[in-house]
């Protein structure tokens, strides 16, 4: 990474006390979790149905066997560990610099790294609930069986993830928007800002320092004070807090 950009990011971080991080799939690729839209991403892997179809509420209802096959094989990454980006963000929160992590990811790696105020816009594979009695099941339970997972009461166990055609949790939306609106620095990382409504939340930012760390161009690049096209773990690991 260019030395000048490293120094500028450090300077901006030093000046800020209410940092919010907004991240997407690119944050987890360094942990071995594939993103959706890259050459090796989920959208380019061969299944009888495209991922957008499999991960829709309609498909979940109509073809649950195929849904859960895909869910177990591609959505639960039990061996993944937090990378340098997750760890640095947790450190920033611990030091009182970071207000919140807002993530579009469902892998739970921010929480695993030690972050406490994590707003998971699209839910988490680590939370699964019976549709009938609402009993809780972890990711291990979902991986152990085959076919459609069932609760002891006979109800189907549904992942607490937001599928296509489903709405985001209104309370999480409110907390995310409020965090962004109160931030003096917003770091957008590992996201193309192409998935709405989540990507639209960043427009509530009115603070002084906007940083984008992403390998590809985004719709917010022109408004950013700093744009870095490097792996996010590599970038954040250089920051001292």
JSON list of C-alpha atoms in Angstrom, two decimals:
[
{"chain": "A", "resi": 1, "resn": "UNK", "atom": "CA", "xyz": [0.00, 0.00, 0.00]},
{"chain": "A", "resi": 2, "resn": "UNK", "atom": "CA", "xyz": [1.21, 3.51, -0.78]},
{"chain": "A", "resi": 3, "resn": "UNK", "atom": "CA", "xyz": [2.96, 5.01, 2.25]},
{"chain": "A", "resi": 4, "resn": "UNK", "atom": "CA", "xyz": [1.09, 8.27, 1.84]},
{"chain": "A", "resi": 5, "resn": "UNK", "atom": "CA", "xyz": [-2.28, 6.55, 2.06]},
{"chain": "A", "resi": 6, "resn": "UNK", "atom": "CA", "xyz": [-1.22, 4.58, 5.14]},
{"chain": "A", "resi": 7, "resn": "UNK", "atom": "CA", "xyz": [-0.15, 7.78, 6.86]},
{"chain": "A", "resi": 8, "resn": "UNK", "atom": "CA", "xyz": [-3.34, 9.57, 5.85]},
{"chain": "A", "resi": 9, "resn": "UNK", "atom": "CA", "xyz": [-5.53, 6.74, 7.16]},
{"chain": "A", "resi": 10, "resn": "UNK", "atom": "CA", "xyz": [-3.58, 6.76, 10.42]},
{"chain": "A", "resi": 11, "resn": "UNK", "atom": "CA", "xyz": [-3.99, 10.53, 10.72]},
{"chain": "A", "resi": 12, "resn": "UNK", "atom": "CA", "xyz": [-7.72, 10.33, 10.05]},
{"chain": "A", "resi": 13, "resn": "UNK", "atom": "CA", "xyz": [-8.11, 7.55, 12.62]},
{"chain": "A", "resi": 14, "resn": "UNK", "atom": "CA", "xyz": [-6.18, 9.54, 15.21]},
{"chain": "A", "resi": 15, "resn": "UNK", "atom": "CA", "xyz": [-8.46, 12.54, 14.73]},
{"chain": "A", "resi": 16, "resn": "UNK", "atom": "CA", "xyz": [-11.65, 10.51, 15.05]},
{"chain": "A", "resi": 17, "resn": "UNK", "atom": "CA", "xyz": [-13.45, 9.29, 18.16]},
{"chain": "A", "resi": 18, "resn": "UNK", "atom": "CA", "xyz": [-16.74, 8.05, 16.70]},
{"chain": "A", "resi": 19, "resn": "UNK", "atom": "CA", "xyz": [-15.70, 5.65, 13.92]},
{"chain": "A", "resi": 20, "resn": "UNK", "atom": "CA", "xyz": [-18.23, 3.33, 12.30]},
{"chain": "A", "resi": 21, "resn": "UNK", "atom": "CA", "xyz": [-17.28, 0.47, 10.02]},
{"chain": "A", "resi": 22, "resn": "UNK", "atom": "CA", "xyz": [-19.61, -0.70, 7.25]},
{"chain": "A", "resi": 23, "resn": "UNK", "atom": "CA", "xyz": [-18.47, -3.93, 5.63]},
{"chain": "A", "resi": 24, "resn": "UNK", "atom": "CA", "xyz": [-19.38, -6.61, 3.13]},
{"chain": "A", "resi": 25, "resn": "UNK", "atom": "CA", "xyz": [-18.19, -9.94, 1.77]},
{"chain": "A", "resi": 26, "resn": "UNK", "atom": "CA", "xyz": [-14.70, -8.66, 0.98]},
{"chain": "A", "resi": 27, "resn": "UNK", "atom": "CA", "xyz": [-13.96, -8.44, 4.70]},
{"chain": "A", "resi": 28, "resn": "UNK", "atom": "CA", "xyz": [-14.25, -12.22, 5.01]},
{"chain": "A", "resi": 29, "resn": "UNK", "atom": "CA", "xyz": [-12.49, -13.36, 1.85]},
{"chain": "A", "resi": 30, "resn": "UNK", "atom": "CA", "xyz": [-9.15, -13.18, 3.69]},
{"chain": "A", "resi": 31, "resn": "UNK", "atom": "CA", "xyz": [-10.64, -15.75, 6.09]},
{"chain": "A", "resi": 32, "resn": "UNK", "atom": "CA", "xyz": [-11.27, -18.11, 3.19]},
{"chain": "A", "resi": 33, "resn": "UNK", "atom": "CA", "xyz": [-14.96, -17.36, 2.76]},
{"chain": "A", "resi": 34, "resn": "UNK", "atom": "CA", "xyz": [-15.83, -16.76, -0.91]},
{"chain": "A", "resi": 35, "resn": "UNK", "atom": "CA", "xyz": [-17.69, -13.60, -1.84]},
{"chain": "A", "resi": 36, "resn": "UNK", "atom": "CA", "xyz": [-20.59, -13.63, -4.26]},
{"chain": "A", "resi": 37, "resn": "UNK", "atom": "CA", "xyz": [-19.53, -11.69, -7.32]},
{"chain": "A", "resi": 38, "resn": "UNK", "atom": "CA", "xyz": [-15.83, -12.36, -7.90]},
{"chain": "A", "resi": 39, "resn": "UNK", "atom": "CA", "xyz": [-14.49, -14.84, -10.44]},
{"chain": "A", "resi": 40, "resn": "UNK", "atom": "CA", "xyz": [-14.36, -17.51, -7.74]},
{"chain": "A", "resi": 41, "resn": "UNK", "atom": "CA", "xyz": [-17.46, -16.30, -5.92]},
{"chain": "A", "resi": 42, "resn": "UNK", "atom": "CA", "xyz": [-20.69, -18.16, -5.25]},
{"chain": "A", "resi": 43, "resn": "UNK", "atom": "CA", "xyz": [-22.43, -16.67, -8.29]},
{"chain": "A", "resi": 44, "resn": "UNK", "atom": "CA", "xyz": [-19.86, -18.36, -10.54]},
{"chain": "A", "resi": 45, "resn": "UNK", "atom": "CA", "xyz": [-20.10, -21.84, -9.02]},
{"chain": "A", "resi": 46, "resn": "UNK", "atom": "CA", "xyz": [-22.18, -24.48, -10.73]},
{"chain": "A", "resi": 47, "resn": "UNK", "atom": "CA", "xyz": [-25.45, -25.55, -9.15]},
{"chain": "A", "resi": 48, "resn": "UNK", "atom": "CA", "xyz": [-28.72, -26.55, -10.87]},
{"chain": "A", "resi": 49, "resn": "UNK", "atom": "CA", "xyz": [-30.08, -23.16, -9.77]},
{"chain": "A", "resi": 50, "resn": "UNK", "atom": "CA", "xyz": [-28.35, -19.78, -9.44]},
{"chain": "A", "resi": 51, "resn": "UNK", "atom": "CA", "xyz": [-27.54, -18.69, -5.86]},
{"chain": "A", "resi": 52, "resn": "UNK", "atom": "CA", "xyz": [-29.97, -15.75, -6.10]},
{"chain": "A", "resi": 53, "resn": "UNK", "atom": "CA", "xyz": [-32.75, -18.27, -6.68]},
{"chain": "A", "resi": 54, "resn": "UNK", "atom": "CA", "xyz": [-31.65, -20.74, -4.02]},
{"chain": "A", "resi": 55, "resn": "UNK", "atom": "CA", "xyz": [-31.34, -17.98, -1.42]},
{"chain": "A", "resi": 56, "resn": "UNK", "atom": "CA", "xyz": [-34.85, -16.62, -2.01]},
{"chain": "A", "resi": 57, "resn": "UNK", "atom": "CA", "xyz": [-37.78, -17.08, 0.35]},
{"chain": "A", "resi": 58, "resn": "UNK", "atom": "CA", "xyz": [-39.84, -18.63, -2.44]},
{"chain": "A", "resi": 59, "resn": "UNK", "atom": "CA", "xyz": [-37.19, -21.29, -3.13]},
{"chain": "A", "resi": 60, "resn": "UNK", "atom": "CA", "xyz": [-36.81, -21.96, 0.60]},
{"chain": "A", "resi": 61, "resn": "UNK", "atom": "CA", "xyz": [-40.52, -22.68, 0.83]},
{"chain": "A", "resi": 62, "resn": "UNK", "atom": "CA", "xyz": [-40.86, -24.65, -2.41]},
{"chain": "A", "resi": 63, "resn": "UNK", "atom": "CA", "xyz": [-37.60, -26.63, -2.50]},
{"chain": "A", "resi": 64, "resn": "UNK", "atom": "CA", "xyz": [-36.24, -26.78, 1.03]},
{"chain": "A", "resi": 65, "resn": "UNK", "atom": "CA", "xyz": [-34.10, -29.86, 0.34]},
{"chain": "A", "resi": 66, "resn": "UNK", "atom": "CA", "xyz": [-32.03, -28.00, -2.27]},
{"chain": "A", "resi": 67, "resn": "UNK", "atom": "CA", "xyz": [-31.98, -24.88, -0.11]},
{"chain": "A", "resi": 68, "resn": "UNK", "atom": "CA", "xyz": [-30.48, -26.71, 2.87]},
{"chain": "A", "resi": 69, "resn": "UNK", "atom": "CA", "xyz": [-27.99, -28.60, 0.71]},
{"chain": "A", "resi": 70, "resn": "UNK", "atom": "CA", "xyz": [-26.64, -25.26, -0.55]},
{"chain": "A", "resi": 71, "resn": "UNK", "atom": "CA", "xyz": [-26.86, -23.71, 2.92]},
{"chain": "A", "resi": 72, "resn": "UNK", "atom": "CA", "xyz": [-24.77, -26.45, 4.52]},
{"chain": "A", "resi": 73, "resn": "UNK", "atom": "CA", "xyz": [-22.20, -26.61, 1.71]},
{"chain": "A", "resi": 74, "resn": "UNK", "atom": "CA", "xyz": [-21.71, -22.91, 0.98]},
{"chain": "A", "resi": 75, "resn": "UNK", "atom": "CA", "xyz": [-23.14, -20.69, 3.70]},
{"chain": "A", "resi": 76, "resn": "UNK", "atom": "CA", "xyz": [-21.80, -22.27, 6.91]},
{"chain": "A", "resi": 77, "resn": "UNK", "atom": "CA", "xyz": [-18.01, -21.97, 7.04]},
{"chain": "A", "resi": 78, "resn": "UNK", "atom": "CA", "xyz": [-17.21, -23.49, 10.41]},
{"chain": "A", "resi": 79, "resn": "UNK", "atom": "CA", "xyz": [-13.44, -23.55, 9.91]},
{"chain": "A", "resi": 80, "resn": "UNK", "atom": "CA", "xyz": [-13.18, -19.85, 9.09]},
{"chain": "A", "resi": 81, "resn": "UNK", "atom": "CA", "xyz": [-11.34, -17.69, 11.62]},
{"chain": "A", "resi": 82, "resn": "UNK", "atom": "CA", "xyz": [-11.25, -13.90, 12.06]},
{"chain": "A", "resi": 83, "resn": "UNK", "atom": "CA", "xyz": [-8.57, -12.20, 9.98]},
{"chain": "A", "resi": 84, "resn": "UNK", "atom": "CA", "xyz": [-6.52, -9.07, 10.60]},
{"chain": "A", "resi": 85, "resn": "UNK", "atom": "CA", "xyz": [-9.44, -6.80, 9.69]},
{"chain": "A", "resi": 86, "resn": "UNK", "atom": "CA", "xyz": [-11.84, -8.37, 12.20]},
{"chain": "A", "resi": 87, "resn": "UNK", "atom": "CA", "xyz": [-9.17, -8.31, 14.91]},
{"chain": "A", "resi": 88, "resn": "UNK", "atom": "CA", "xyz": [-8.20, -4.67, 14.33]},
{"chain": "A", "resi": 89, "resn": "UNK", "atom": "CA", "xyz": [-11.83, -3.52, 14.39]},
{"chain": "A", "resi": 90, "resn": "UNK", "atom": "CA", "xyz": [-12.37, -5.31, 17.71]},
{"chain": "A", "resi": 91, "resn": "UNK", "atom": "CA", "xyz": [-9.26, -3.58, 19.05]},
{"chain": "A", "resi": 92, "resn": "UNK", "atom": "CA", "xyz": [-10.54, -0.20, 17.87]},
{"chain": "A", "resi": 93, "resn": "UNK", "atom": "CA", "xyz": [-13.81, -0.77, 19.70]},
{"chain": "A", "resi": 94, "resn": "UNK", "atom": "CA", "xyz": [-12.00, -1.86, 22.86]},
{"chain": "A", "resi": 95, "resn": "UNK", "atom": "CA", "xyz": [-9.91, 1.32, 22.77]},
{"chain": "A", "resi": 96, "resn": "UNK", "atom": "CA", "xyz": [-13.07, 3.44, 22.51]},
{"chain": "A", "resi": 97, "resn": "UNK", "atom": "CA", "xyz": [-12.47, 4.58, 18.93]},
{"chain": "A", "resi": 98, "resn": "UNK", "atom": "CA", "xyz": [-15.12, 2.50, 17.16]},
{"chain": "A", "resi": 99, "resn": "UNK", "atom": "CA", "xyz": [-18.85, 2.90, 17.80]},
{"chain": "A", "resi": 100, "resn": "UNK", "atom": "CA", "xyz": [-20.16, -0.01, 15.77]},
{"chain": "A", "resi": 101, "resn": "UNK", "atom": "CA", "xyz": [-19.51, -2.59, 13.10]},
{"chain": "A", "resi": 102, "resn": "UNK", "atom": "CA", "xyz": [-22.30, -2.80, 10.53]},
{"chain": "A", "resi": 103, "resn": "UNK", "atom": "CA", "xyz": [-21.94, -5.90, 8.42]},
{"chain": "A", "resi": 104, "resn": "UNK", "atom": "CA", "xyz": [-23.74, -7.51, 5.52]},
{"chain": "A", "resi": 105, "resn": "UNK", "atom": "CA", "xyz": [-21.98, -10.81, 6.31]},
{"chain": "A", "resi": 106, "resn": "UNK", "atom": "CA", "xyz": [-23.63, -13.73, 8.08]},
{"chain": "A", "resi": 107, "resn": "UNK", "atom": "CA", "xyz": [-20.47, -15.57, 9.17]},
{"chain": "A", "resi": 108, "resn": "UNK", "atom": "CA", "xyz": [-20.23, -14.20, 12.74]},
{"chain": "A", "resi": 109, "resn": "UNK", "atom": "CA", "xyz": [-16.50, -13.49, 12.44]},
{"chain": "A", "resi": 110, "resn": "UNK", "atom": "CA", "xyz": [-16.72, -9.97, 13.89]},
{"chain": "A", "resi": 111, "resn": "UNK", "atom": "CA", "xyz": [-18.25, -11.34, 17.07]},
{"chain": "A", "resi": 112, "resn": "UNK", "atom": "CA", "xyz": [-15.73, -14.18, 17.15]},
{"chain": "A", "resi": 113, "resn": "UNK", "atom": "CA", "xyz": [-12.93, -11.59, 16.97]},
{"chain": "A", "resi": 114, "resn": "UNK", "atom": "CA", "xyz": [-14.29, -9.82, 20.05]},
{"chain": "A", "resi": 115, "resn": "UNK", "atom": "CA", "xyz": [-16.39, -6.98, 18.65]},
{"chain": "A", "resi": 116, "resn": "UNK", "atom": "CA", "xyz": [-19.43, -6.35, 20.83]},
{"chain": "A", "resi": 117, "resn": "UNK", "atom": "CA", "xyz": [-21.57, -3.81, 18.99]},
{"chain": "A", "resi": 118, "resn": "UNK", "atom": "CA", "xyz": [-22.04, -5.75, 15.75]},
{"chain": "A", "resi": 119, "resn": "UNK", "atom": "CA", "xyz": [-25.12, -4.99, 13.67]},
{"chain": "A", "resi": 120, "resn": "UNK", "atom": "CA", "xyz": [-25.71, -7.95, 11.36]},
{"chain": "A", "resi": 121, "resn": "UNK", "atom": "CA", "xyz": [-27.97, -6.60, 8.64]},
{"chain": "A", "resi": 122, "resn": "UNK", "atom": "CA", "xyz": [-28.50, -9.99, 7.02]},
{"chain": "A", "resi": 123, "resn": "UNK", "atom": "CA", "xyz": [-28.49, -12.16, 10.16]},
{"chain": "A", "resi": 124, "resn": "UNK", "atom": "CA", "xyz": [-26.14, -14.99, 11.12]},
{"chain": "A", "resi": 125, "resn": "UNK", "atom": "CA", "xyz": [-25.67, -18.68, 10.32]},
{"chain": "A", "resi": 126, "resn": "UNK", "atom": "CA", "xyz": [-24.95, -19.18, 14.02]},
{"chain": "A", "resi": 127, "resn": "UNK", "atom": "CA", "xyz": [-28.59, -18.52, 14.88]},
{"chain": "A", "resi": 128, "resn": "UNK", "atom": "CA", "xyz": [-31.31, -20.90, 13.70]},
{"chain": "A", "resi": 129, "resn": "UNK", "atom": "CA", "xyz": [-34.87, -21.15, 15.03]},
{"chain": "A", "resi": 130, "resn": "UNK", "atom": "CA", "xyz": [-37.76, -23.58, 14.88]},
{"chain": "A", "resi": 131, "resn": "UNK", "atom": "CA", "xyz": [-40.58, -22.05, 12.88]},
{"chain": "A", "resi": 132, "resn": "UNK", "atom": "CA", "xyz": [-43.13, -23.65, 15.21]},
{"chain": "A", "resi": 133, "resn": "UNK", "atom": "CA", "xyz": [-41.85, -23.32, 18.79]},
{"chain": "A", "resi": 134, "resn": "UNK", "atom": "CA", "xyz": [-38.95, -20.88, 18.19]},
{"chain": "A", "resi": 135, "resn": "UNK", "atom": "CA", "xyz": [-36.35, -23.08, 19.90]},
{"chain": "A", "resi": 136, "resn": "UNK", "atom": "CA", "xyz": [-32.76, -22.05, 19.18]},
{"chain": "A", "resi": 137, "resn": "UNK", "atom": "CA", "xyz": [-30.22, -24.18, 17.28]},
{"chain": "A", "resi": 138, "resn": "UNK", "atom": "CA", "xyz": [-26.58, -23.41, 16.53]},
{"chain": "A", "resi": 139, "resn": "UNK", "atom": "CA", "xyz": [-24.61, -23.93, 13.32]},
{"chain": "A", "resi": 140, "resn": "UNK", "atom": "CA", "xyz": [-23.32, -27.32, 14.49]},
{"chain": "A", "resi": 141, "resn": "UNK", "atom": "CA", "xyz": [-26.87, -28.64, 14.70]},
{"chain": "A", "resi": 142, "resn": "UNK", "atom": "CA", "xyz": [-27.53, -27.52, 11.13]},
{"chain": "A", "resi": 143, "resn": "UNK", "atom": "CA", "xyz": [-24.38, -29.25, 9.86]},
{"chain": "A", "resi": 144, "resn": "UNK", "atom": "CA", "xyz": [-24.94, -32.54, 11.66]},
{"chain": "A", "resi": 145, "resn": "UNK", "atom": "CA", "xyz": [-28.01, -33.67, 9.76]},
{"chain": "A", "resi": 146, "resn": "UNK", "atom": "CA", "xyz": [-29.06, -34.04, 6.16]},
{"chain": "A", "resi": 147, "resn": "UNK", "atom": "CA", "xyz": [-32.18, -32.96, 4.37]},
{"chain": "A", "resi": 148, "resn": "UNK", "atom": "CA", "xyz": [-34.55, -30.47, 5.99]},
{"chain": "A", "resi": 149, "resn": "UNK", "atom": "CA", "xyz": [-33.63, -29.87, 9.66]},
{"chain": "A", "resi": 150, "resn": "UNK", "atom": "CA", "xyz": [-36.39, -30.37, 12.17]},
{"chain": "A", "resi": 151, "resn": "UNK", "atom": "CA", "xyz": [-36.95, -29.48, 15.80]},
{"chain": "A", "resi": 152, "resn": "UNK", "atom": "CA", "xyz": [-38.07, -32.05, 18.36]},
{"chain": "A", "resi": 153, "resn": "UNK", "atom": "CA", "xyz": [-41.54, -30.54, 18.11]},
{"chain": "A", "resi": 154, "resn": "UNK", "atom": "CA", "xyz": [-41.67, -31.35, 14.41]},
{"chain": "A", "resi": 155, "resn": "UNK", "atom": "CA", "xyz": [-41.24, -27.81, 13.18]},
{"chain": "A", "resi": 156, "resn": "UNK", "atom": "CA", "xyz": [-38.76, -26.86, 10.48]},
{"chain": "A", "resi": 157, "resn": "UNK", "atom": "CA", "xyz": [-35.59, -25.07, 11.64]},
{"chain": "A", "resi": 158, "resn": "UNK", "atom": "CA", "xyz": [-34.94, -21.88, 9.66]},
{"chain": "A", "resi": 159, "resn": "UNK", "atom": "CA", "xyz": [-31.64, -20.00, 9.59]},
{"chain": "A", "resi": 160, "resn": "UNK", "atom": "CA", "xyz": [-31.80, -16.49, 11.04]},
{"chain": "A", "resi": 161, "resn": "UNK", "atom": "CA", "xyz": [-30.57, -15.01, 7.77]},
{"chain": "A", "resi": 162, "resn": "UNK", "atom": "CA", "xyz": [-32.38, -12.55, 5.52]},
{"chain": "A", "resi": 163, "resn": "UNK", "atom": "CA", "xyz": [-33.25, -14.25, 2.24]},
{"chain": "A", "resi": 164, "resn": "UNK", "atom": "CA", "xyz": [-34.07, -12.52, -1.01]},
{"chain": "A", "resi": 165, "resn": "UNK", "atom": "CA", "xyz": [-37.70, -11.33, -0.85]},
{"chain": "A", "resi": 166, "resn": "UNK", "atom": "CA", "xyz": [-37.47, -10.91, 2.93]},
{"chain": "A", "resi": 167, "resn": "UNK", "atom": "CA", "xyz": [-37.20, -7.59, 4.79]},
{"chain": "A", "resi": 168, "resn": "UNK", "atom": "CA", "xyz": [-34.35, -6.51, 7.01]},
{"chain": "A", "resi": 169, "resn": "UNK", "atom": "CA", "xyz": [-35.00, -6.26, 10.74]},
{"chain": "A", "resi": 170, "resn": "UNK", "atom": "CA", "xyz": [-36.38, -2.76, 11.40]},
{"chain": "A", "resi": 171, "resn": "UNK", "atom": "CA", "xyz": [-34.62, -2.46, 14.77]},
{"chain": "A", "resi": 172, "resn": "UNK", "atom": "CA", "xyz": [-31.25, -3.33, 13.24]},
{"chain": "A", "resi": 173, "resn": "UNK", "atom": "CA", "xyz": [-31.88, -0.81, 10.45]},
{"chain": "A", "resi": 174, "resn": "UNK", "atom": "CA", "xyz": [-32.63, 1.92, 12.97]},
{"chain": "A", "resi": 175, "resn": "UNK", "atom": "CA", "xyz": [-29.50, 1.18, 15.00]},
{"chain": "A", "resi": 176, "resn": "UNK", "atom": "CA", "xyz": [-27.34, 1.08, 11.87]},
{"chain": "A", "resi": 177, "resn": "UNK", "atom": "CA", "xyz": [-28.67, 4.36, 10.50]},
{"chain": "A", "resi": 178, "resn": "UNK", "atom": "CA", "xyz": [-28.28, 6.07, 13.88]},
{"chain": "A", "resi": 179, "resn": "UNK", "atom": "CA", "xyz": [-24.68, 4.84, 14.21]},
{"chain": "A", "resi": 180, "resn": "UNK", "atom": "CA", "xyz": [-23.75, 6.07, 10.74]},
{"chain": "A", "resi": 181, "resn": "UNK", "atom": "CA", "xyz": [-25.47, 9.41, 11.29]},
{"chain": "A", "resi": 182, "resn": "UNK", "atom": "CA", "xyz": [-23.55, 9.98, 14.54]},
{"chain": "A", "resi": 183, "resn": "UNK", "atom": "CA", "xyz": [-20.14, 8.95, 13.20]},
{"chain": "A", "resi": 184, "resn": "UNK", "atom": "CA", "xyz": [-17.32, 11.42, 12.61]},
{"chain": "A", "resi": 185, "resn": "UNK", "atom": "CA", "xyz": [-15.53, 8.83, 10.43]},
{"chain": "A", "resi": 186, "resn": "UNK", "atom": "CA", "xyz": [-17.05, 6.11, 8.28]},
{"chain": "A", "resi": 187, "resn": "UNK", "atom": "CA", "xyz": [-14.92, 3.29, 6.92]},
{"chain": "A", "resi": 188, "resn": "UNK", "atom": "CA", "xyz": [-16.57, 1.32, 4.12]},
{"chain": "A", "resi": 189, "resn": "UNK", "atom": "CA", "xyz": [-14.73, -1.91, 3.46]},
{"chain": "A", "resi": 190, "resn": "UNK", "atom": "CA", "xyz": [-15.03, -5.01, 1.32]},
{"chain": "A", "resi": 191, "resn": "UNK", "atom": "CA", "xyz": [-18.31, -4.11, -0.32]},
{"chain": "A", "resi": 192, "resn": "UNK", "atom": "CA", "xyz": [-19.30, -3.02, -3.82]},
{"chain": "A", "resi": 193, "resn": "UNK", "atom": "CA", "xyz": [-22.26, -1.10, -2.33]},
{"chain": "A", "resi": 194, "resn": "UNK", "atom": "CA", "xyz": [-24.47, -2.92, -4.82]},
{"chain": "A", "resi": 195, "resn": "UNK", "atom": "CA", "xyz": [-26.87, -4.66, -2.41]},
{"chain": "A", "resi": 196, "resn": "UNK", "atom": "CA", "xyz": [-29.82, -2.56, -1.35]},
{"chain": "A", "resi": 197, "resn": "UNK", "atom": "CA", "xyz": [-31.33, -1.45, 0.93]},
{"chain": "A", "resi": 198, "resn": "UNK", "atom": "CA", "xyz": [-28.19, -2.01, 3.05]},
{"chain": "A", "resi": 199, "resn": "UNK", "atom": "CA", "xyz": [-25.88, -0.05, 0.73]},
{"chain": "A", "resi": 200, "resn": "UNK", "atom": "CA", "xyz": [-28.17, 2.98, 0.93]},
{"chain": "A", "resi": 201, "resn": "UNK", "atom": "CA", "xyz": [-27.52, 3.38, 4.65]},
{"chain": "A", "resi": 202, "resn": "UNK", "atom": "CA", "xyz": [-24.09, 4.94, 4.06]},
{"chain": "A", "resi": 203, "resn": "UNK", "atom": "CA", "xyz": [-25.80, 8.00, 2.64]},
{"chain": "A", "resi": 204, "resn": "UNK", "atom": "CA", "xyz": [-26.82, 8.97, 6.17]},
{"chain": "A", "resi": 205, "resn": "UNK", "atom": "CA", "xyz": [-23.19, 9.77, 6.93]},
{"chain": "A", "resi": 206, "resn": "UNK", "atom": "CA", "xyz": [-22.51, 13.47, 7.39]},
{"chain": "A", "resi": 207, "resn": "UNK", "atom": "CA", "xyz": [-19.23, 13.29, 9.29]},
{"chain": "A", "resi": 208, "resn": "UNK", "atom": "CA", "xyz": [-15.83, 14.63, 8.30]},
{"chain": "A", "resi": 209, "resn": "UNK", "atom": "CA", "xyz": [-13.90, 11.60, 7.10]},
{"chain": "A", "resi": 210, "resn": "UNK", "atom": "CA", "xyz": [-15.13, 8.98, 4.60]},
{"chain": "A", "resi": 211, "resn": "UNK", "atom": "CA", "xyz": [-12.76, 6.11, 3.76]},
{"chain": "A", "resi": 212, "resn": "UNK", "atom": "CA", "xyz": [-13.37, 3.35, 1.24]},
{"chain": "A", "resi": 213, "resn": "UNK", "atom": "CA", "xyz": [-11.21, 0.22, 1.26]},
{"chain": "A", "resi": 214, "resn": "UNK", "atom": "CA", "xyz": [-12.26, -2.04, -1.60]},
{"chain": "A", "resi": 215, "resn": "UNK", "atom": "CA", "xyz": [-10.49, -3.68, -4.52]},
{"chain": "A", "resi": 216, "resn": "UNK", "atom": "CA", "xyz": [-13.10, -2.47, -7.04]},
{"chain": "A", "resi": 217, "resn": "UNK", "atom": "CA", "xyz": [-14.71, 0.91, -7.64]},
{"chain": "A", "resi": 218, "resn": "UNK", "atom": "CA", "xyz": [-17.88, 1.79, -5.73]},
{"chain": "A", "resi": 219, "resn": "UNK", "atom": "CA", "xyz": [-20.64, 4.33, -6.23]},
{"chain": "A", "resi": 220, "resn": "UNK", "atom": "CA", "xyz": [-19.27, 6.36, -3.30]},
{"chain": "A", "resi": 221, "resn": "UNK", "atom": "CA", "xyz": [-15.65, 6.69, -4.44]},
{"chain": "A", "resi": 222, "resn": "UNK", "atom": "CA", "xyz": [-16.05, 10.26, -5.70]},
{"chain": "A", "resi": 223, "resn": "UNK", "atom": "CA", "xyz": [-17.39, 11.38, -2.33]},
{"chain": "A", "resi": 224, "resn": "UNK", "atom": "CA", "xyz": [-14.65, 9.67, -0.31]},
{"chain": "A", "resi": 225, "resn": "UNK", "atom": "CA", "xyz": [-11.76, 11.48, 1.34]},
{"chain": "A", "resi": 226, "resn": "UNK", "atom": "CA", "xyz": [-9.58, 8.40, 0.89]},
{"chain": "A", "resi": 227, "resn": "UNK", "atom": "CA", "xyz": [-9.92, 5.39, -1.43]},
{"chain": "A", "resi": 228, "resn": "UNK", "atom": "CA", "xyz": [-7.62, 2.39, -0.98]},
{"chain": "A", "resi": 229, "resn": "UNK", "atom": "CA", "xyz": [-7.62, -0.59, -3.36]},
{"chain": "A", "resi": 230, "resn": "UNK", "atom": "CA", "xyz": [-5.88, -3.16, -1.19]},
{"chain": "A", "resi": 231, "resn": "UNK", "atom": "CA", "xyz": [-6.98, -6.19, 0.87]},
{"chain": "A", "resi": 232, "resn": "UNK", "atom": "CA", "xyz": [-8.70, -4.78, 3.93]},
{"chain": "A", "resi": 233, "resn": "UNK", "atom": "CA", "xyz": [-6.84, -6.93, 6.44]},
{"chain": "A", "resi": 234, "resn": "UNK", "atom": "CA", "xyz": [-3.53, -5.74, 5.04]},
{"chain": "A", "resi": 235, "resn": "UNK", "atom": "CA", "xyz": [-4.67, -2.12, 5.28]},
{"chain": "A", "resi": 236, "resn": "UNK", "atom": "CA", "xyz": [-6.17, -2.14, 8.77]},
{"chain": "A", "resi": 237, "resn": "UNK", "atom": "CA", "xyz": [-3.34, -4.17, 10.28]},
{"chain": "A", "resi": 238, "resn": "UNK", "atom": "CA", "xyz": [-1.04, -1.19, 9.70]},
{"chain": "A", "resi": 239, "resn": "UNK", "atom": "CA", "xyz": [-3.19, 1.16, 11.80]},
{"chain": "A", "resi": 240, "resn": "UNK", "atom": "CA", "xyz": [-2.19, 1.79, 15.41]},
{"chain": "A", "resi": 241, "resn": "UNK", "atom": "CA", "xyz": [-4.86, 2.64, 17.98]}
]
